[in-house]
Tab-separated table of C-alpha atoms in Angstrom:
chain	number	residue	atom	x	y	z
A	941	MET	CA	-1.842	-5.005	-14.565
A	942	LYS	CA	-2.651	-1.322	-14.478
A	943	PRO	CA	-1.687	1.572	-16.776
A	944	LEU	CA	0.764	4.182	-15.594
A	945	GLY	CA	0.184	7.029	-18.000
A	946	GLU	CA	0.233	6.403	-21.751
A	947	SER	CA	3.640	4.775	-21.972
A	948	ALA	CA	3.977	2.461	-18.969
A	949	LEU	CA	2.154	-0.199	-17.020
A	950	THR	CA	2.741	-1.957	-13.721
A	951	VAL	CA	2.625	-5.704	-13.213
A	952	GLN	CA	1.680	-6.355	-9.577
A	953	PHE	CA	2.580	-9.748	-8.084
A	954	GLY	CA	1.386	-9.059	-4.538
A	955	THR	CA	1.337	-6.504	-1.763
A	956	GLU	CA	3.788	-7.897	0.775
A	957	ILE	CA	7.558	-8.003	1.058
A	958	SER	CA	8.620	-11.601	0.549
A	959	SER	CA	11.456	-13.462	-1.172
A	960	PHE	CA	8.886	-15.661	-3.001
A	961	ILE	CA	7.176	-12.694	-4.647
A	962	ASN	CA	10.459	-10.916	-5.299
A	963	LYS	CA	11.740	-13.971	-7.224
A	964	LYS	CA	8.842	-13.534	-9.639
A	965	VAL	CA	9.674	-9.840	-9.950
A	966	LYS	CA	13.309	-10.584	-10.777
A	967	ALA	CA	12.321	-13.359	-13.202
A	968	LEU	CA	10.100	-11.021	-15.238
A	969	ALA	CA	12.675	-8.219	-15.209
A	970	THR	CA	15.390	-10.631	-16.350
A	971	LYS	CA	13.151	-11.972	-19.119
A	972	LEU	CA	12.306	-8.509	-20.416
A	973	HIS	CA	15.928	-7.409	-20.459
A	974	SER	CA	17.035	-10.532	-22.327
A	975	GLU	CA	14.042	-10.898	-24.692
A	976	SER	CA	12.341	-7.529	-24.979
A	977	PHE	CA	9.427	-6.763	-27.309
A	978	SER	CA	9.449	-4.074	-29.982
A	979	GLY	CA	8.882	-0.684	-28.348
A	980	PHE	CA	10.201	-1.804	-24.953
A	981	ILE	CA	12.265	0.933	-23.278
A	982	GLU	CA	13.073	-0.353	-19.801
A	983	CYS	CA	11.553	-1.933	-16.727
A	984	THR	CA	11.852	-1.045	-13.056
A	985	PRO	CA	11.555	-3.866	-10.500
A	986	ALA	CA	10.281	-3.092	-7.005
A	987	PHE	CA	9.443	-5.229	-3.954
A	988	ALA	CA	6.371	-6.859	-5.490
A	989	SER	CA	5.915	-5.293	-8.909
A	990	VAL	CA	7.573	-4.488	-12.209
A	991	THR	CA	6.846	-1.254	-14.074
A	992	VAL	CA	7.338	-1.596	-17.826
A	993	PHE	CA	8.040	1.486	-19.939
A	994	PHE	CA	7.377	1.417	-23.684
A	995	ASP	CA	7.068	3.644	-26.743
A	996	PRO	CA	3.352	3.574	-27.670
A	997	PHE	CA	4.016	4.682	-31.260
A	998	ILE	CA	6.503	1.879	-31.932
A	999	VAL	CA	4.171	-0.636	-30.286
A	1000	LYS	CA	1.234	0.411	-32.475
A	1001	ARG	CA	3.347	0.566	-35.634
A	1002	THR	CA	4.939	-2.824	-35.024
A	1003	TYR	CA	1.935	-4.842	-33.955
A	1004	GLY	CA	-0.591	-3.021	-36.154
A	1005	GLU	CA	-3.674	-3.699	-34.073
A	1006	ASN	CA	-5.632	-0.539	-34.808
A	1007	GLU	CA	-8.598	-1.477	-32.654
A	1008	LYS	CA	-6.445	-1.888	-29.568
A	1009	SER	CA	-4.562	0.701	-27.546
A	1010	SER	CA	-0.813	0.371	-26.982
A	1011	PHE	CA	-1.577	-0.484	-23.341
A	1012	GLN	CA	-3.832	-3.369	-24.415
A	1013	ILE	CA	-1.198	-4.645	-26.828
A	1014	VAL	CA	1.591	-4.561	-24.245
A	1015	ARG	CA	-0.679	-6.115	-21.620
A	1016	ALA	CA	-1.397	-9.018	-23.980
A	1017	ILE	CA	2.329	-9.456	-24.643
A	1018	LEU	CA	3.120	-9.502	-20.922
A	1019	GLU	CA	0.260	-11.883	-20.146
A	1020	GLN	CA	1.727	-14.288	-22.686
A	1021	ILE	CA	5.172	-13.937	-21.126
A	1022	LEU	CA	3.769	-14.518	-17.645
A	1023	GLU	CA	2.015	-17.719	-18.735
A	1024	THR	CA	5.348	-19.276	-19.641
A	1025	LEU	CA	7.544	-17.471	-17.138
A	1026	VAL	CA	9.761	-19.785	-15.167
A	1027	GLU	CA	11.557	-18.362	-12.170
A	1028	GLU	CA	15.231	-18.099	-12.877
A	1029	VAL	CA	17.474	-20.739	-11.386
A	1030	GLU	CA	19.136	-19.148	-8.416
A	1031	SER	CA	22.672	-18.126	-9.265
A	1032	THR	CA	25.218	-17.334	-6.607
A	1033	PRO	CA	24.406	-13.775	-5.517
A	1034	ARG	CA	27.092	-11.134	-5.267
A	1035	ILE	CA	27.939	-10.460	-1.620
A	1036	VAL	CA	28.900	-6.888	-0.791
A	1037	ASP	CA	30.534	-6.125	2.559
A	1038	ILE	CA	29.671	-2.655	3.856
A	1039	PRO	CA	31.851	-1.391	6.736
A	1040	VAL	CA	29.884	0.470	9.408
A	1041	CYS	CA	30.987	2.514	12.397
A	1042	TYR	CA	28.103	2.132	14.841
A	1043	GLY	CA	26.884	4.572	17.486
A	1044	GLY	CA	28.274	7.909	18.614
A	1045	ASP	CA	27.874	10.827	16.231
A	1046	PHE	CA	27.493	8.338	13.377
A	1047	GLY	CA	24.588	6.507	15.005
A	1048	PRO	CA	22.702	8.950	17.232
A	1049	ASP	CA	19.628	6.670	17.463
A	1050	LEU	CA	21.443	3.472	18.418
A	1051	ASP	CA	20.562	3.857	22.090
A	1052	PHE	CA	16.901	4.467	21.225
A	1053	VAL	CA	16.738	1.289	19.120
A	1054	ALA	CA	18.370	-0.624	21.974
A	1055	ALA	CA	16.002	0.751	24.625
A	1056	HIS	CA	12.958	0.206	22.383
A	1057	ASN	CA	13.848	-3.491	22.136
A	1058	GLN	CA	15.144	-3.872	25.705
A	1059	LEU	CA	18.633	-4.658	24.470
A	1060	SER	CA	22.082	-3.193	24.947
A	1061	ALA	CA	23.701	-1.165	22.172
A	1062	ASP	CA	26.247	-3.961	21.653
A	1063	GLU	CA	23.434	-6.488	21.206
A	1064	VAL	CA	21.818	-4.301	18.548
A	1065	ILE	CA	25.139	-4.015	16.721
A	1066	HIS	CA	25.694	-7.761	16.891
A	1067	LEU	CA	22.221	-8.573	15.572
A	1068	HIS	CA	22.430	-5.983	12.809
A	1069	ALA	CA	25.872	-7.098	11.657
A	1070	SER	CA	25.285	-10.858	11.912
A	1071	ALA	CA	22.543	-11.038	9.264
A	1072	GLN	CA	22.703	-11.186	5.488
A	1073	TYR	CA	20.420	-8.738	3.704
A	1074	PRO	CA	19.038	-9.319	0.201
A	1075	VAL	CA	18.700	-6.170	-1.883
A	1076	TYR	CA	15.069	-6.118	-3.012
A	1077	MET	CA	15.175	-2.855	-4.916
A	1078	ILE	CA	16.950	0.463	-5.411
A	1079	GLY	CA	14.788	3.536	-4.921
A	1080	PHE	CA	13.693	6.608	-2.938
A	1081	ALA	CA	17.048	8.279	-3.634
A	1082	PRO	CA	19.812	7.413	-6.133
A	1083	GLY	CA	21.456	4.173	-5.017
A	1084	PHE	CA	19.288	3.728	-1.889
A	1085	PRO	CA	18.981	-0.031	-1.202
A	1086	TYR	CA	15.821	-1.510	0.311
A	1087	LEU	CA	16.996	-4.541	2.252
A	1088	GLY	CA	15.200	-7.556	3.680
A	1089	GLY	CA	16.266	-9.819	6.515
A	1090	LEU	CA	16.308	-7.460	9.497
A	1091	SER	CA	15.920	-9.309	12.804
A	1092	GLU	CA	12.558	-8.708	14.484
A	1093	LYS	CA	14.503	-8.179	17.692
A	1094	ILE	CA	15.769	-4.792	16.487
A	1095	ASN	CA	12.735	-3.415	14.660
A	1096	ALA	CA	12.104	0.239	15.478
A	1097	PRO	CA	9.528	2.833	14.420
A	1098	ARG	CA	10.361	5.798	12.250
A	1099	ARG	CA	11.164	9.057	14.007
A	1100	PRO	CA	8.043	11.124	14.776
A	1101	SER	CA	9.710	14.072	13.054
A	1102	PRO	CA	12.071	13.408	10.092
A	1103	ARG	CA	15.496	15.010	10.033
A	1104	THR	CA	15.909	17.675	7.369
A	1105	SER	CA	19.353	16.417	6.405
A	1106	ILE	CA	20.960	13.003	6.915
A	1107	PRO	CA	24.651	12.546	6.026
A	1108	ALA	CA	25.513	10.265	3.121
A	1109	GLY	CA	26.450	6.774	4.307
A	1110	SER	CA	24.099	6.788	7.303
A	1111	VAL	CA	22.709	3.352	8.177
A	1112	GLY	CA	19.163	3.362	9.470
A	1113	ILE	CA	16.260	1.228	10.655
A	1114	ALA	CA	12.566	1.875	10.005
A	1115	GLY	CA	10.035	-0.735	11.052
A	1116	SER	CA	11.233	-4.106	9.780
A	1117	GLN	CA	13.680	-2.644	7.257
A	1118	THR	CA	17.213	-1.392	7.250
A	1119	GLY	CA	19.021	0.618	4.625
A	1120	VAL	CA	21.842	3.021	3.805
A	1121	TYR	CA	21.426	6.636	2.744
A	1122	PRO	CA	23.779	6.926	-0.275
A	1123	ILE	CA	23.434	10.704	-0.524
A	1124	SER	CA	22.578	13.472	1.921
A	1125	THR	CA	18.796	13.743	2.077
A	1126	PRO	CA	15.944	14.309	4.538
A	1127	GLY	CA	14.659	11.156	6.212
A	1128	GLY	CA	12.922	9.684	9.210
A	1129	TRP	CA	14.767	6.408	9.796
A	1130	GLN	CA	16.498	5.691	13.117
A	1131	LEU	CA	20.240	6.135	12.509
A	1132	ILE	CA	22.493	3.514	14.095
A	1133	GLY	CA	25.772	3.983	12.229
A	1134	ARG	CA	27.529	5.238	9.114
A	1135	THR	CA	29.628	3.726	6.359
A	1136	PRO	CA	32.559	5.469	4.658
A	1137	MET	CA	31.747	3.487	1.487
A	1138	ALA	CA	30.289	5.611	-1.320
A	1139	LEU	CA	27.245	3.683	-2.549
A	1140	PHE	CA	26.362	6.142	-5.295
A	1141	ARG	CA	29.023	7.368	-7.720
A	1142	PRO	CA	27.449	9.451	-10.504
A	1143	ASP	CA	30.726	9.722	-12.402
A	1144	ARG	CA	30.724	5.978	-13.177
A	1145	ASP	CA	28.938	3.970	-15.872
A	1146	GLN	CA	27.214	1.977	-13.108
A	1147	PRO	CA	26.609	4.692	-10.505
A	1148	SER	CA	24.905	2.486	-7.903
A	1149	VAL	CA	27.282	0.101	-6.141
A	1150	LEU	CA	24.385	-2.178	-5.205
A	1151	SER	CA	21.799	-3.833	-7.447
A	1152	ALA	CA	18.644	-5.828	-6.812
A	1153	GLY	CA	19.645	-9.421	-6.065
A	1154	ASP	CA	22.869	-8.576	-4.232
A	1155	ILE	CA	23.462	-9.655	-0.642
A	1156	VAL	CA	24.679	-7.051	1.861
A	1157	LYS	CA	26.701	-7.842	4.966
A	1158	PHE	CA	27.474	-5.077	7.457
A	1159	VAL	CA	30.931	-5.212	9.018
A	1160	PRO	CA	31.513	-3.257	12.266
A	1161	ILE	CA	34.577	-0.999	12.222
A	1162	THR	CA	36.176	1.517	14.597
A	1163	LYS	CA	36.378	5.280	14.068
A	1164	GLU	CA	40.029	4.902	13.079
A	1165	GLU	CA	39.137	2.261	10.502
A	1166	TYR	CA	36.323	4.515	9.263
A	1167	ASP	CA	38.821	7.265	8.503
A	1168	GLN	CA	41.075	4.797	6.668
A	1169	TYR	CA	38.172	3.404	4.640
A	1170	GLN	CA	36.984	6.907	3.782
A	1171	GLU	CA	40.290	7.694	2.124
A	1172	ARG	CA	39.887	4.532	0.065
A	1173	TRP	CA	36.240	4.875	-0.988
A	1174	GLN	CA	35.710	8.585	-1.485
């Protein structure tokens, strides 16, 4: 564990992206949300770590250990939790279908990804849409899902020069990951398609459509279907 300022610390479970490590991340996050300690504010799960935010004044006042800092107190609490932490029994994950119109103006880098992997554009689409992608974390931009499960056959490097503006809904590939830009933002991922589905809705109580633990399935659609979906989701 390492401090992150005076009111947070990060619990690191590893350095790689793996479902085994991410299960531990989700187990700790679930435990803290269901049985939090006094002074706990929130926790943020990532690929291989959980950052825990706390109120140092409440921690010190509650646990009354004057010789210890709030970081030391919280670290001791978390170490105790980790000793008895049992990974949560896998529940049936929520599956979210995301319609995607591949190629053309929506996916200007589809041909590059195909050529890079010595495949046709249709083969890239098939491979991308035939997998199921676990949502490891939400980050980078509001509602942006970091997904696992991309086929090695369609890995592609980031663009040498990032675009200054990527349209919301763009579906991209970078290295061994794929994801969806929920809002317009700069970025360097290879764009292969776009979804009309709004993944971030700030006017709602739960603004992000996706959450860590969900499963994403991409469903190919035509331009005509894209326009119909857009009327429904926007």
